[in-house]
XYZ file of C-alpha atoms in Angstrom:
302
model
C 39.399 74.807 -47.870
C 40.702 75.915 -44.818
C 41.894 75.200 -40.741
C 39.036 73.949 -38.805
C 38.201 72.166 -35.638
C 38.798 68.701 -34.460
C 35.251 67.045 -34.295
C 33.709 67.479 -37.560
C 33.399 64.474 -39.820
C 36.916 62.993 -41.788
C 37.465 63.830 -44.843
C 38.248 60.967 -47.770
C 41.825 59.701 -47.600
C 42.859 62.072 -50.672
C 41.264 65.074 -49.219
C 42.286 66.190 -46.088
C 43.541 65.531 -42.612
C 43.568 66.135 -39.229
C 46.651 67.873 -37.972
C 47.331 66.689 -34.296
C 50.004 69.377 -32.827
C 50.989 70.275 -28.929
C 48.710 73.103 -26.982
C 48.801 75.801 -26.195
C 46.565 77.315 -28.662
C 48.306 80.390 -28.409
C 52.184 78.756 -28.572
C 54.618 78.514 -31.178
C 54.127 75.105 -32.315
C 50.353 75.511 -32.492
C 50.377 78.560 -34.379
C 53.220 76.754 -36.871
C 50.844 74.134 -37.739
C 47.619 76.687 -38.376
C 49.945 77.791 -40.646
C 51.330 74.777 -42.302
C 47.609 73.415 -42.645
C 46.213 76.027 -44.356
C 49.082 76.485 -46.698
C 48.387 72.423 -47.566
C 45.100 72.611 -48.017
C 45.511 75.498 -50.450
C 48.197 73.420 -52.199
C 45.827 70.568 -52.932
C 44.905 70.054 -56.016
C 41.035 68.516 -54.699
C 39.449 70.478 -52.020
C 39.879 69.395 -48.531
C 39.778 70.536 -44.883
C 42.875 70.407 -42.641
C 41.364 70.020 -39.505
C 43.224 70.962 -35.772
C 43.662 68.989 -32.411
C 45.410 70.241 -29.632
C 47.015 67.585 -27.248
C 49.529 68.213 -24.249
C 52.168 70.593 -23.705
C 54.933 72.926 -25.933
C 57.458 70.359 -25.432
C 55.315 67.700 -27.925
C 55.803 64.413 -25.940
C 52.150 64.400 -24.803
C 51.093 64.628 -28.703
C 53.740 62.618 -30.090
C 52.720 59.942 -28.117
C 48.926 59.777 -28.699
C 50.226 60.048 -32.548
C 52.170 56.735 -32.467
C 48.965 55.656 -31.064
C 46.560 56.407 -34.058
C 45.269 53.529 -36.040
C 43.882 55.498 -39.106
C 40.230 54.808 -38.057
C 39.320 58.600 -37.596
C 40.805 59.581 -40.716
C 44.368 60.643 -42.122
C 46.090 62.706 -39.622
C 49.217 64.433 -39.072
C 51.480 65.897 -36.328
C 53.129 68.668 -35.626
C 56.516 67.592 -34.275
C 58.935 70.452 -32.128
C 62.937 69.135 -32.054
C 62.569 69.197 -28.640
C 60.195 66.211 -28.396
C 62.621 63.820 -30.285
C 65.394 65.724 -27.786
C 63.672 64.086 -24.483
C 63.511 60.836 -26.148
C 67.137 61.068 -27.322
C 67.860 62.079 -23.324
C 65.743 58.850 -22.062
C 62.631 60.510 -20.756
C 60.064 57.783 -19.703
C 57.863 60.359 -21.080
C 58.832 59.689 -24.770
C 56.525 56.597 -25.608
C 57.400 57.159 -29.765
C 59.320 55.909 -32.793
C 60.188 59.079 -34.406
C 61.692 56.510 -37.635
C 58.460 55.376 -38.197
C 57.283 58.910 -39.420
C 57.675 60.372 -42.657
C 58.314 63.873 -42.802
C 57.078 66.536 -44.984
C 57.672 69.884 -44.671
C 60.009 71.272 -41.500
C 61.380 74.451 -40.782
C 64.794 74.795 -40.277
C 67.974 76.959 -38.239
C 71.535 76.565 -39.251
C 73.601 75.995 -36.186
C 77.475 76.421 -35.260
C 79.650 76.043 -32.033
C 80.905 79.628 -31.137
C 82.824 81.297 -28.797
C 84.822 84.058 -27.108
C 88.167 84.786 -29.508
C 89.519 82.081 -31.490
C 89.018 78.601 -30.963
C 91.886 77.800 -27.874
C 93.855 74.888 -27.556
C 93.730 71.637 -25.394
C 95.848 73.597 -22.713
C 94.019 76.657 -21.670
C 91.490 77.616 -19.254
C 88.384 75.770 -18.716
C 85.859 76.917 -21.432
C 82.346 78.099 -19.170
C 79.002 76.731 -21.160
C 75.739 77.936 -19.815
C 72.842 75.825 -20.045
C 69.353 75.748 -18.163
C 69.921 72.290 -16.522
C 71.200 68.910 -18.146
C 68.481 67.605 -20.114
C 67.830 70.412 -22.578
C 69.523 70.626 -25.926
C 72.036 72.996 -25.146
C 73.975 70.348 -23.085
C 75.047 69.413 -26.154
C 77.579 72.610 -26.662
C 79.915 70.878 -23.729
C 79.546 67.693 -24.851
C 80.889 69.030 -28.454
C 83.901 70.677 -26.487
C 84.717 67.280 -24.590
C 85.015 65.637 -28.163
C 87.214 68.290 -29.364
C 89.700 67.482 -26.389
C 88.682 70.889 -25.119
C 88.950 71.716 -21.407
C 85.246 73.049 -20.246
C 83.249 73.535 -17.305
C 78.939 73.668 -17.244
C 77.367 76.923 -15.452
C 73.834 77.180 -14.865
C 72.292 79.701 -16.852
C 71.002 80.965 -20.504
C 73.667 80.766 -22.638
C 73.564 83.488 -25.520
C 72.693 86.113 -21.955
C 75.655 84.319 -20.162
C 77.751 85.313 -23.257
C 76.533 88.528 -23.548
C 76.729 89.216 -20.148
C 80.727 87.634 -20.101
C 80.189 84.270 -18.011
C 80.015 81.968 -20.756
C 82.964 81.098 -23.098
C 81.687 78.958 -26.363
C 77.493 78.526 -26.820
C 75.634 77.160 -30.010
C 74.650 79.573 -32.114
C 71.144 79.385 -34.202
C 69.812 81.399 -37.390
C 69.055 81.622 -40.781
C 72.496 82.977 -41.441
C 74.627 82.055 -37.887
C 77.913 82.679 -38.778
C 76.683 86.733 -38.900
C 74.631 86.001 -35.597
C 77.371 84.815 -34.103
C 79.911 88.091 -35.257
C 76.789 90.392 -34.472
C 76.922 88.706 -30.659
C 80.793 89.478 -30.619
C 81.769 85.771 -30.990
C 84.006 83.262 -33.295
C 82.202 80.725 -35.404
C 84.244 77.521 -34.696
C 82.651 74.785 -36.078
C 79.758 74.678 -38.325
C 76.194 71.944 -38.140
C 74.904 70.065 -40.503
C 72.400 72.370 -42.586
C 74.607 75.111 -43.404
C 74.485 77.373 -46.535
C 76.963 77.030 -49.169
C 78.822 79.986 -48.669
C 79.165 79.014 -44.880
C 80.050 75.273 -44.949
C 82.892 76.943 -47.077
C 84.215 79.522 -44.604
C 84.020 76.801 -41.746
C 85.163 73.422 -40.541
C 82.500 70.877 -39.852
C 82.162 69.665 -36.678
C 83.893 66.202 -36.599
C 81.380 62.653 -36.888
C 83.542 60.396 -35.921
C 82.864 59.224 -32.528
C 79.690 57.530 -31.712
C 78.375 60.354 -29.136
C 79.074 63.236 -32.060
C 76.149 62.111 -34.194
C 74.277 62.267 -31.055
C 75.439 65.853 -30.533
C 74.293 66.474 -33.689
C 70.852 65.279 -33.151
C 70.666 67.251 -29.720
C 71.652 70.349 -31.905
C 68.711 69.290 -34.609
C 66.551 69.246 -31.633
C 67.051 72.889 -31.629
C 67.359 73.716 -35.223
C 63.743 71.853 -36.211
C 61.223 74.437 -35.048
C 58.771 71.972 -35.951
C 58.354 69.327 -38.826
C 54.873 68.205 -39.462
C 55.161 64.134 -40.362
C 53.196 61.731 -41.452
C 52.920 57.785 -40.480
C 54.700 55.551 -42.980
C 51.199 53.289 -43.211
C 49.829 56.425 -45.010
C 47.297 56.018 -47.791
C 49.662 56.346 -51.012
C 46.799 58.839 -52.402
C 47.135 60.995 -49.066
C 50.474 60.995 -48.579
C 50.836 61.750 -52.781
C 48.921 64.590 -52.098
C 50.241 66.528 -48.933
C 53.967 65.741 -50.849
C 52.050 67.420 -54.109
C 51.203 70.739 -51.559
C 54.047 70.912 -49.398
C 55.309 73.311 -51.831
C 53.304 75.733 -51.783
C 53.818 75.836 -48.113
C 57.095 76.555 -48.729
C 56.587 79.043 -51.184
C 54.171 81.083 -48.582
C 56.816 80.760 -46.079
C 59.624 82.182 -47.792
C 57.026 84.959 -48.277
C 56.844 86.235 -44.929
C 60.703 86.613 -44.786
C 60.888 84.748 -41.571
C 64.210 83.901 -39.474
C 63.292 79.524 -40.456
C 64.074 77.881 -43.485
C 61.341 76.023 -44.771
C 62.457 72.757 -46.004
C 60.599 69.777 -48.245
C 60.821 66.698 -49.678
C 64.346 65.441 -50.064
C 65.847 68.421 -47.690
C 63.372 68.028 -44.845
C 64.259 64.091 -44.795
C 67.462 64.689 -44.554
C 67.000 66.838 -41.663
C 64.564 65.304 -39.903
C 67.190 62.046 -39.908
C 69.369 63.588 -37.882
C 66.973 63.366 -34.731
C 67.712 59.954 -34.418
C 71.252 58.896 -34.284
C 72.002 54.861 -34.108
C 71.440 53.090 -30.601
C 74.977 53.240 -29.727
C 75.221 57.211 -29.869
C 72.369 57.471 -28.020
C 73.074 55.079 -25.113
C 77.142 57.432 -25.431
C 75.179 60.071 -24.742
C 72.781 59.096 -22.102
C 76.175 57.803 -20.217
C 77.563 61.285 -21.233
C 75.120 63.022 -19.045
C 75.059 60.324 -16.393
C 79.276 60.978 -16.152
C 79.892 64.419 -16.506
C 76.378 66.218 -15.387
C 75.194 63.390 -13.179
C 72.085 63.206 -14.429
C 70.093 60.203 -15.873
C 66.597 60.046 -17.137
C 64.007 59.084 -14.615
């Protein structure tokens, strides 16, 4: 058993797979799914070889797409999904040629996530709140959007947000970690309002973030974008053997990555479909939010 190469021949339906994850060989996601594979294929009960493909860029879209693609005919496969793919198609990207729904996941590691900021949470009639972000498509968009729905007064800046905080030119930021509420104190800032995904201990010590409106469940999947490291799913037309068996290992995946004490919770079965649901919102919270960006950052996909 082991983490091969693309290119030698499939393996029987209950034995292995072919994990197609985004290049570079060398980048995050890539080095996830090495990982993840050979943690499955020691976690099968019959031998079998988890073989590697590389396709496209970090961001996953280039993979993602050839995946929705497959027909089976080369064998069982896999992919190796980063939030930030399902993110782009959330945003509108003509890039994004994929139905993430039609994807089963198994296994996905996972970042709690809460809105912070500078001192407690202000009300509706103080200063403009300043949130940092890169530019208007990326995840972290979603931090102003979050204020809007609160009814709270904010302004976007260009910039990284947890070094705009630090550096005192941001006001209120999402925060990620295994345990964010301490990230968040460590950094000098307020938890406010806590993600889906939280601990126990910390969904009792803070107020959810409200679900309401159509355009907060699409905050929340712009959030999940950056909580999911990477989740590696399966097609729904899986052979039942194949997909009985990765289910049967993904434990043992989990077990190994609890091991190395990493900052990601590794979540399966129940837990990682549960997460991995929030990455698509319904159709009206995503076309709120694509009219979010169009209205208050002016920009629009393509």
């Amino acid at each position: 058993m082991g983490l091969g190469v693309l290119g030698a021949a499939p393996a029987r339906a209950s034995e292995g797979a072919t994990i197609l994850a985004p290049g570079p060989e060398d980048g995050d996601c890539a080095r996830w799914a090495v990982r993840a594979g050979q943690a499955l294929a020691r976690g099968m009960q019959r031998p079998g070889t988890i073989r590697l493909a590389l396709l496209g860029g970090p961001d996953g879209v280039t993979a993602a797409n050839r995946f929705a693609t497959l027909d089976g005919a080369g064998g069982p496969s896999l992919l190796a999904l980063p939030g930030w793919a399902c993110h782009a198609r959330l945003t509108g990207s003509p890039r994004a040629r994929f139905e993430p729904r039609a994807w089963v996941p198994l296994l996905l590691s996972w970042r709690g996530a809460v809105l912070a900021g500078r001192g407690p949470l202000p009300g509706r009639g103080g200063a403009p709140l300043r949130v940092a972000m890169p530019s208007a498509e990326v995840p972290e968009a979603a931090a102003l959007a979050a204020l809007d729905l609160l009814g709270l007064p904010a302004l976007p800046l260009v910039g990284m947000p947890e070094a705009s905080f630090a550096a005192g030119g941001a006001d209120a930021l999402i925060i990620l970690g295994p345990e964010p509420l301490t990230r968040a104190q460590a950094m000098g800032a307020t938890p406010w309002y806590g993600f889906p995904g939280l601990a126990e201990t910390e969904r009792a010590e803070l107020a959810p973030f409200p679900l309401a409106a159509p355009l907060a469940r699409a905050v929340v999947a712009a959030v999940a974008a950056l909580q999911i490291r990477a989740a590696l799913v399966a097609p729904v037309l899986s052979p039942a053997d194949s997909l009985a068996a990765w289910r049967m290992a993904a434990p043992r995946w989990q077990e190994e990555e609890r091991a190395t004490a990493g900052d990601d919770q590794p979540l399966v079965g129940t837990s990682a479909a549960e997460a991995f649901a929030l990455l698509t919102p319904p159709p009206d919270a995503v076309l709120d939010y694509r009219n979010w960006l169009d209205r208050r950052l002016g920009w629009r996909a393509g």
